[in-house]
PDB file of N, CA and C in Angstrom:
ATOM      1  N   MET A 150      -8.390  11.963   1.198  1.00 79.00           N
ATOM      2  CA  MET A 150      -8.716  11.478  -0.134  1.00 79.00           C
ATOM      3  C   MET A 150      -7.717  10.383  -0.496  1.00 79.00           C
ATOM      4  N   ASN A 151      -8.243   9.289  -0.908  1.00 95.00           N
ATOM      5  CA  ASN A 151      -7.422   8.138  -1.315  1.00 95.00           C
ATOM      6  C   ASN A 151      -7.078   8.234  -2.776  1.00 95.00           C
ATOM      7  N   MET A 152      -5.777   8.237  -3.121  1.00 96.00           N
ATOM      8  CA  MET A 152      -5.282   8.348  -4.499  1.00 96.00           C
ATOM      9  C   MET A 152      -4.800   6.977  -4.967  1.00 96.00           C
ATOM     10  N   VAL A 153      -5.142   6.634  -6.237  1.00 97.00           N
ATOM     11  CA  VAL A 153      -4.750   5.372  -6.790  1.00 97.00           C
ATOM     12  C   VAL A 153      -3.972   5.575  -8.090  1.00 97.00           C
ATOM     13  N   PRO A 154      -3.013   4.662  -8.380  1.00 95.00           N
ATOM     14  CA  PRO A 154      -2.224   4.780  -9.599  1.00 95.00           C
ATOM     15  C   PRO A 154      -3.076   4.354 -10.817  1.00 95.00           C
ATOM     16  N   ILE A 155      -2.948   5.132 -11.898  1.00 94.00           N
ATOM     17  CA  ILE A 155      -3.715   4.825 -13.120  1.00 94.00           C
ATOM     18  C   ILE A 155      -2.808   4.484 -14.266  1.00 94.00           C
ATOM     19  N   TYR A 156      -1.753   5.295 -14.527  1.00 94.00           N
ATOM     20  CA  TYR A 156      -0.942   5.119 -15.752  1.00 94.00           C
ATOM     21  C   TYR A 156       0.381   5.801 -15.571  1.00 94.00           C
ATOM     22  N   ALA A 157       1.440   5.214 -16.128  1.00 90.00           N
ATOM     23  CA  ALA A 157       2.771   5.809 -16.128  1.00 90.00           C
ATOM     24  C   ALA A 157       3.058   6.433 -17.510  1.00 90.00           C
ATOM     25  N   PRO A 158       2.973   7.740 -17.619  1.00 89.00           N
ATOM     26  CA  PRO A 158       3.290   8.369 -18.890  1.00 89.00           C
ATOM     27  C   PRO A 158       4.700   8.010 -19.354  1.00 89.00           C
ATOM     28  N   GLN A 159       4.830   7.797 -20.663  1.00 83.00           N
ATOM     29  CA  GLN A 159       6.160   7.371 -21.206  1.00 83.00           C
ATOM     30  C   GLN A 159       7.052   8.559 -21.634  1.00 83.00           C
ATOM     31  N   THR A 160       6.441   9.726 -21.840  1.00 83.00           N
ATOM     32  CA  THR A 160       7.229  10.906 -22.212  1.00 83.00           C
ATOM     33  C   THR A 160       6.653  12.138 -21.504  1.00 83.00           C
ATOM     34  N   GLU A 161       7.425  13.207 -21.478  1.00 84.00           N
ATOM     35  CA  GLU A 161       6.931  14.427 -20.883  1.00 84.00           C
ATOM     36  C   GLU A 161       5.779  15.026 -21.698  1.00 84.00           C
ATOM     37  N   SER A 162       5.803  14.844 -23.042  1.00 86.00           N
ATOM     38  CA  SER A 162       4.713  15.331 -23.874  1.00 86.00           C
ATOM     39  C   SER A 162       3.415  14.576 -23.549  1.00 86.00           C
ATOM     40  N   GLU A 163       3.500  13.273 -23.362  1.00 90.00           N
ATOM     41  CA  GLU A 163       2.336  12.506 -22.985  1.00 90.00           C
ATOM     42  C   GLU A 163       1.795  12.932 -21.625  1.00 90.00           C
ATOM     43  N   ALA A 164       2.687  13.195 -20.687  1.00 90.00           N
ATOM     44  CA  ALA A 164       2.279  13.638 -19.360  1.00 90.00           C
ATOM     45  C   ALA A 164       1.522  14.991 -19.473  1.00 90.00           C
ATOM     46  N   SER A 165       2.021  15.885 -20.350  1.00 91.00           N
ATOM     47  CA  SER A 165       1.363  17.161 -20.509  1.00 91.00           C
ATOM     48  C   SER A 165      -0.073  17.065 -21.049  1.00 91.00           C
ATOM     49  N   VAL A 166      -0.243  16.160 -22.023  1.00 94.00           N
ATOM     50  CA  VAL A 166      -1.595  15.925 -22.571  1.00 94.00           C
ATOM     51  C   VAL A 166      -2.499  15.352 -21.483  1.00 94.00           C
ATOM     52  N   ILE A 167      -1.959  14.393 -20.726  1.00 95.00           N
ATOM     53  CA  ILE A 167      -2.756  13.764 -19.665  1.00 95.00           C
ATOM     54  C   ILE A 167      -3.147  14.795 -18.611  1.00 95.00           C
ATOM     55  N   ARG A 168      -2.219  15.685 -18.224  1.00 95.00           N
ATOM     56  CA  ARG A 168      -2.552  16.710 -17.287  1.00 95.00           C
ATOM     57  C   ARG A 168      -3.717  17.587 -17.798  1.00 95.00           C
ATOM     58  N   SER A 169      -3.658  17.938 -19.058  1.00 96.00           N
ATOM     59  CA  SER A 169      -4.689  18.759 -19.651  1.00 96.00           C
ATOM     60  C   SER A 169      -6.056  18.056 -19.630  1.00 96.00           C
ATOM     61  N   ILE A 170      -6.080  16.789 -19.931  1.00 97.00           N
ATOM     62  CA  ILE A 170      -7.342  16.024 -19.883  1.00 97.00           C
ATOM     63  C   ILE A 170      -7.873  15.979 -18.464  1.00 97.00           C
ATOM     64  N   MET A 171      -7.034  15.693 -17.493  1.00 97.00           N
ATOM     65  CA  MET A 171      -7.505  15.609 -16.100  1.00 97.00           C
ATOM     66  C   MET A 171      -8.061  16.959 -15.642  1.00 97.00           C
ATOM     67  N   LYS A 172      -7.375  18.051 -15.996  1.00 97.00           N
ATOM     68  CA  LYS A 172      -7.834  19.385 -15.612  1.00 97.00           C
ATOM     69  C   LYS A 172      -9.189  19.726 -16.309  1.00 97.00           C
ATOM     70  N   ALA A 173      -9.313  19.363 -17.600  1.00 97.00           N
ATOM     71  CA  ALA A 173     -10.544  19.664 -18.341  1.00 97.00           C
ATOM     72  C   ALA A 173     -11.765  18.980 -17.719  1.00 97.00           C
ATOM     73  N   TYR A 174     -11.563  17.749 -17.154  1.00 97.00           N
ATOM     74  CA  TYR A 174     -12.699  17.035 -16.590  1.00 97.00           C
ATOM     75  C   TYR A 174     -12.721  17.192 -15.057  1.00 97.00           C
ATOM     76  N   GLU A 175     -11.928  18.102 -14.548  1.00 97.00           N
ATOM     77  CA  GLU A 175     -11.917  18.401 -13.099  1.00 97.00           C
ATOM     78  C   GLU A 175     -11.691  17.194 -12.238  1.00 97.00           C
ATOM     79  N   ILE A 176     -10.742  16.341 -12.688  1.00 97.00           N
ATOM     80  CA  ILE A 176     -10.392  15.141 -11.913  1.00 97.00           C
ATOM     81  C   ILE A 176      -9.261  15.499 -10.976  1.00 97.00           C
ATOM     82  N   GLU A 177      -9.435  15.153  -9.710  1.00 97.00           N
ATOM     83  CA  GLU A 177      -8.335  15.383  -8.737  1.00 97.00           C
ATOM     84  C   GLU A 177      -7.204  14.416  -9.056  1.00 97.00           C
ATOM     85  N   PHE A 178      -5.980  14.978  -9.274  1.00 96.00           N
ATOM     86  CA  PHE A 178      -4.851  14.146  -9.668  1.00 96.00           C
ATOM     87  C   PHE A 178      -3.539  14.811  -9.299  1.00 96.00           C
ATOM     88  N   PHE A 179      -2.518  14.028  -9.351  1.00 94.00           N
ATOM     89  CA  PHE A 179      -1.136  14.556  -9.336  1.00 94.00           C
ATOM     90  C   PHE A 179      -0.281  13.511 -10.065  1.00 94.00           C
ATOM     91  N   ILE A 180       0.839  13.965 -10.583  1.00 92.00           N
ATOM     92  CA  ILE A 180       1.747  13.028 -11.265  1.00 92.00           C
ATOM     93  C   ILE A 180       2.942  12.842 -10.351  1.00 92.00           C
ATOM     94  N   GLN A 181       3.016  11.657  -9.749  1.00 88.00           N
ATOM     95  CA  GLN A 181       4.084  11.329  -8.873  1.00 88.00           C
ATOM     96  C   GLN A 181       5.399  11.281  -9.640  1.00 88.00           C
ATOM     97  N   GLY A 182       6.398  11.967  -9.179  1.00 81.00           N
ATOM     98  CA  GLY A 182       7.663  12.026  -9.876  1.00 81.00           C
ATOM     99  C   GLY A 182       7.693  13.019 -11.027  1.00 81.00           C
ATOM    100  N   GLY A 183       6.600  13.778 -11.197  1.00 64.00           N
ATOM    101  CA  GLY A 183       6.488  14.686 -12.327  1.00 64.00           C
ATOM    102  C   GLY A 183       7.517  15.810 -12.293  1.00 64.00           C
ATOM    103  N   GLY A 184       7.801  16.333 -11.133  1.00 59.00           N
ATOM    104  CA  GLY A 184       8.807  17.438 -11.072  1.00 59.00           C
ATOM    105  C   GLY A 184      10.205  16.930 -11.279  1.00 59.00           C
ATOM    106  N   PHE A 185      10.537  15.837 -10.684  1.00 54.00           N
ATOM    107  CA  PHE A 185      11.901  15.291 -10.781  1.00 54.00           C
ATOM    108  C   PHE A 185      12.189  14.777 -12.173  1.00 54.00           C
ATOM    109  N   SER A 186      11.171  14.272 -12.877  1.00 48.00           N
ATOM    110  CA  SER A 186      11.407  13.698 -14.208  1.00 48.00           C
ATOM    111  C   SER A 186      11.831  14.765 -15.195  1.00 48.00           C
ATOM    112  N   THR A 187      11.478  16.043 -14.947  1.00 53.00           N
ATOM    113  CA  THR A 187      11.887  17.080 -15.879  1.00 53.00           C
ATOM    114  C   THR A 187      13.366  17.348 -15.796  1.00 53.00           C
ATOM    115  N   LEU A 188      14.036  16.910 -14.694  1.00 53.00           N
ATOM    116  CA  LEU A 188      15.475  17.094 -14.577  1.00 53.00           C
ATOM    117  C   LEU A 188      16.189  16.064 -15.447  1.00 53.00           C
ATOM    118  N   TYR A 189      15.521  14.948 -15.723  1.00 53.00           N
ATOM    119  CA  TYR A 189      16.110  13.887 -16.550  1.00 53.00           C
ATOM    120  C   TYR A 189      15.184  13.600 -17.719  1.00 53.00           C
ATOM    121  N   PRO A 190      15.073  14.534 -18.682  1.00 55.00           N
ATOM    122  CA  PRO A 190      14.169  14.354 -19.803  1.00 55.00           C
ATOM    123  C   PRO A 190      14.652  13.228 -20.723  1.00 55.00           C
ATOM    124  N   GLY A 191      13.718  12.781 -21.564  1.00 55.00           N
ATOM    125  CA  GLY A 191      14.040  11.737 -22.485  1.00 55.00           C
ATOM    126  C   GLY A 191      13.254  10.513 -22.223  1.00 55.00           C
ATOM    127  N   PRO A 192      13.581   9.410 -22.859  1.00 56.00           N
ATOM    128  CA  PRO A 192      12.842   8.179 -22.631  1.00 56.00           C
ATOM    129  C   PRO A 192      12.917   7.716 -21.178  1.00 56.00           C
ATOM    130  N   VAL A 193      11.853   7.123 -20.723  1.00 53.00           N
ATOM    131  CA  VAL A 193      11.853   6.583 -19.353  1.00 53.00           C
ATOM    132  C   VAL A 193      12.752   5.385 -19.328  1.00 53.00           C
ATOM    133  N   SER A 194      13.844   5.480 -18.607  1.00 54.00           N
ATOM    134  CA  SER A 194      14.784   4.399 -18.600  1.00 54.00           C
ATOM    135  C   SER A 194      15.200   3.999 -17.180  1.00 54.00           C
ATOM    136  N   THR A 195      14.988   4.868 -16.232  1.00 55.00           N
ATOM    137  CA  THR A 195      15.371   4.529 -14.857  1.00 55.00           C
ATOM    138  C   THR A 195      14.275   5.009 -13.922  1.00 55.00           C
ATOM    139  N   SER A 196      14.412   4.643 -12.649  1.00 60.00           N
ATOM    140  CA  SER A 196      13.456   5.106 -11.653  1.00 60.00           C
ATOM    141  C   SER A 196      13.573   6.601 -11.442  1.00 60.00           C
ATOM    142  N   LEU A 197      14.651   7.229 -11.910  1.00 62.00           N
ATOM    143  CA  LEU A 197      14.839   8.675 -11.713  1.00 62.00           C
ATOM    144  C   LEU A 197      13.836   9.489 -12.528  1.00 62.00           C
ATOM    145  N   ASN A 198      13.443   9.035 -13.712  1.00 63.00           N
ATOM    146  CA  ASN A 198      12.547   9.821 -14.504  1.00 63.00           C
ATOM    147  C   ASN A 198      11.210   9.137 -14.758  1.00 63.00           C
ATOM    148  N   THR A 199      10.832   8.204 -13.900  1.00 79.00           N
ATOM    149  CA  THR A 199       9.535   7.546 -13.990  1.00 79.00           C
ATOM    150  C   THR A 199       8.461   8.427 -13.362  1.00 79.00           C
ATOM    151  N   GLN A 200       7.311   8.487 -14.027  1.00 88.00           N
ATOM    152  CA  GLN A 200       6.175   9.267 -13.528  1.00 88.00           C
ATOM    153  C   GLN A 200       4.978   8.313 -13.386  1.00 88.00           C
ATOM    154  N   MET A 201       4.059   8.661 -12.474  1.00 92.00           N
ATOM    155  CA  MET A 201       2.862   7.827 -12.276  1.00 92.00           C
ATOM    156  C   MET A 201       1.668   8.798 -12.050  1.00 92.00           C
ATOM    157  N   LEU A 202       0.643   8.673 -12.877  1.00 95.00           N
ATOM    158  CA  LEU A 202      -0.589   9.442 -12.687  1.00 95.00           C
ATOM    159  C   LEU A 202      -1.365   8.841 -11.529  1.00 95.00           C
ATOM    160  N   MET A 203      -1.632   9.671 -10.554  1.00 96.00           N
ATOM    161  CA  MET A 203      -2.432   9.277  -9.397  1.00 96.00           C
ATOM    162  C   MET A 203      -3.726  10.069  -9.394  1.00 96.00           C
ATOM    163  N   VAL A 204      -4.889   9.412  -9.247  1.00 97.00           N
ATOM    164  CA  VAL A 204      -6.170  10.100  -9.226  1.00 97.00           C
ATOM    165  C   VAL A 204      -6.951   9.719  -7.986  1.00 97.00           C
ATOM    166  N   ALA A 205      -7.923  10.523  -7.664  1.00 97.00           N
ATOM    167  CA  ALA A 205      -8.812  10.207  -6.555  1.00 97.00           C
ATOM    168  C   ALA A 205      -9.541   8.933  -6.855  1.00 97.00           C
ATOM    169  N   GLU A 206      -9.594   8.060  -5.852  1.00 96.00           N
ATOM    170  CA  GLU A 206     -10.157   6.711  -6.058  1.00 96.00           C
ATOM    171  C   GLU A 206     -11.570   6.725  -6.666  1.00 96.00           C
ATOM    172  N   GLU A 207     -12.388   7.714  -6.217  1.00 97.00           N
ATOM    173  CA  GLU A 207     -13.749   7.780  -6.718  1.00 97.00           C
ATOM    174  C   GLU A 207     -13.866   8.267  -8.161  1.00 97.00           C
ATOM    175  N   GLN A 208     -12.752   8.784  -8.716  1.00 97.00           N
ATOM    176  CA  GLN A 208     -12.731   9.270 -10.093  1.00 97.00           C
ATOM    177  C   GLN A 208     -11.875   8.395 -10.991  1.00 97.00           C
ATOM    178  N   ALA A 209     -11.420   7.244 -10.467  1.00 96.00           N
ATOM    179  CA  ALA A 209     -10.478   6.404 -11.209  1.00 96.00           C
ATOM    180  C   ALA A 209     -11.124   5.829 -12.493  1.00 96.00           C
ATOM    181  N   GLU A 210     -12.360   5.382 -12.449  1.00 96.00           N
ATOM    182  CA  GLU A 210     -12.969   4.811 -13.643  1.00 96.00           C
ATOM    183  C   GLU A 210     -13.138   5.852 -14.743  1.00 96.00           C
ATOM    184  N   LEU A 211     -13.500   7.067 -14.382  1.00 97.00           N
ATOM    185  CA  LEU A 211     -13.661   8.140 -15.359  1.00 97.00           C
ATOM    186  C   LEU A 211     -12.265   8.445 -15.961  1.00 97.00           C
ATOM    187  N   ALA A 212     -11.274   8.521 -15.148  1.00 96.00           N
ATOM    188  CA  ALA A 212      -9.895   8.794 -15.631  1.00 96.00           C
ATOM    189  C   ALA A 212      -9.447   7.724 -16.593  1.00 96.00           C
ATOM    190  N   LYS A 213      -9.654   6.471 -16.241  1.00 95.00           N
ATOM    191  CA  LYS A 213      -9.264   5.367 -17.137  1.00 95.00           C
ATOM    192  C   LYS A 213     -10.020   5.427 -18.459  1.00 95.00           C
ATOM    193  N   SER A 214     -11.299   5.756 -18.450  1.00 95.00           N
ATOM    194  CA  SER A 214     -12.071   5.858 -19.695  1.00 95.00           C
ATOM    195  C   SER A 214     -11.564   7.009 -20.578  1.00 95.00           C
ATOM    196  N   LEU A 215     -11.109   8.090 -19.963  1.00 95.00           N
ATOM    197  CA  LEU A 215     -10.597   9.218 -20.713  1.00 95.00           C
ATOM    198  C   LEU A 215      -9.204   8.906 -21.327  1.00 95.00           C
ATOM    199  N   LEU A 216      -8.495   7.981 -20.729  1.00 94.00           N
ATOM    200  CA  LEU A 216      -7.146   7.667 -21.143  1.00 94.00           C
ATOM    201  C   LEU A 216      -7.044   6.377 -21.907  1.00 94.00           C
ATOM    202  N   VAL A 217      -8.192   5.858 -22.399  1.00 91.00           N
ATOM    203  CA  VAL A 217      -8.192   4.567 -23.058  1.00 91.00           C
ATOM    204  C   VAL A 217      -7.231   4.524 -24.228  1.00 91.00           C
ATOM    205  N   SER A 218      -7.022   5.635 -24.928  1.00 87.00           N
ATOM    206  CA  SER A 218      -6.092   5.614 -26.070  1.00 87.00           C
ATOM    207  C   SER A 218      -4.638   5.579 -25.642  1.00 87.00           C
ATOM    208  N   PHE A 219      -4.346   5.907 -24.396  1.00 81.00           N
ATOM    209  CA  PHE A 219      -2.986   5.849 -23.868  1.00 81.00           C
ATOM    210  C   PHE A 219      -2.665   4.533 -23.203  1.00 81.00           C
ATOM    211  N   ILE A 220      -3.635   3.991 -22.477  1.00 76.00           N
ATOM    212  CA  ILE A 220      -3.435   2.807 -21.653  1.00 76.00           C
ATOM    213  C   ILE A 220      -3.552   1.551 -22.459  1.00 76.00           C
ATOM    214  N   LYS A 221      -2.477   0.804 -22.537  1.00 70.00           N
ATOM    215  CA  LYS A 221      -2.497  -0.509 -23.197  1.00 70.00           C
ATOM    216  C   LYS A 221      -2.874  -1.514 -22.131  1.00 70.00           C
ATOM    217  N   PRO A 222      -3.558  -2.592 -22.493  1.00 58.00           N
ATOM    218  CA  PRO A 222      -3.983  -3.582 -21.471  1.00 58.00           C
ATOM    219  C   PRO A 222      -2.866  -4.038 -20.564  1.00 58.00           C
ATOM    220  N   GLU A 223      -1.673  -4.272 -21.095  1.00 54.00           N
ATOM    221  CA  GLU A 223      -0.581  -4.763 -20.272  1.00 54.00           C
ATOM    222  C   GLU A 223       0.007  -3.622 -19.387  1.00 54.00           C
ATOM    223  N   ALA A 224      -0.314  -2.364 -19.675  1.00 48.00           N
ATOM    224  CA  ALA A 224       0.242  -1.243 -18.935  1.00 48.00           C
ATOM    225  C   ALA A 224      -0.724  -0.791 -17.834  1.00 48.00           C
ATOM    226  N   ALA A 225      -1.967  -1.203 -17.880  1.00 49.00           N
ATOM    227  CA  ALA A 225      -2.914  -0.784 -16.936  1.00 49.00           C
ATOM    228  C   ALA A 225      -2.576  -1.307 -15.558  1.00 49.00           C
ATOM    229  N   SER A 226      -2.705  -0.460 -14.541  1.00 52.00           N
ATOM    230  CA  SER A 226      -2.373  -0.918 -13.224  1.00 52.00           C
ATOM    231  C   SER A 226      -3.612  -1.527 -12.571  1.00 52.00           C
ATOM    232  N   PRO A 227      -3.430  -2.563 -11.771  1.00 54.00           N
ATOM    233  CA  PRO A 227      -4.568  -3.232 -11.150  1.00 54.00           C
ATOM    234  C   PRO A 227      -5.223  -2.298 -10.101  1.00 54.00           C
ATOM    235  N   SER A 228      -6.501  -2.368 -10.033  1.00 50.00           N
ATOM    236  CA  SER A 228      -7.227  -1.528  -9.039  1.00 50.00           C
ATOM    237  C   SER A 228      -7.975  -2.416  -8.076  1.00 50.00           C
TER     238      SER A 228
END
């Protein structure tokens, strides 16, 4: 399964909401750096606490449409 980057959550709270949305719609995903970022909570300031939502390529458009309120045009990753 090919996974593509969709969005970098800015806080742990935002990442939790995004996880819930992905699970509710049964989208295959993982949050790269999600475990390590909890060791360095707070604002995303370094590569140590950066997270990236990765979803199955065939579900990327659905995931993007569900996260439209989170994703700003300049923050969207190219697909």
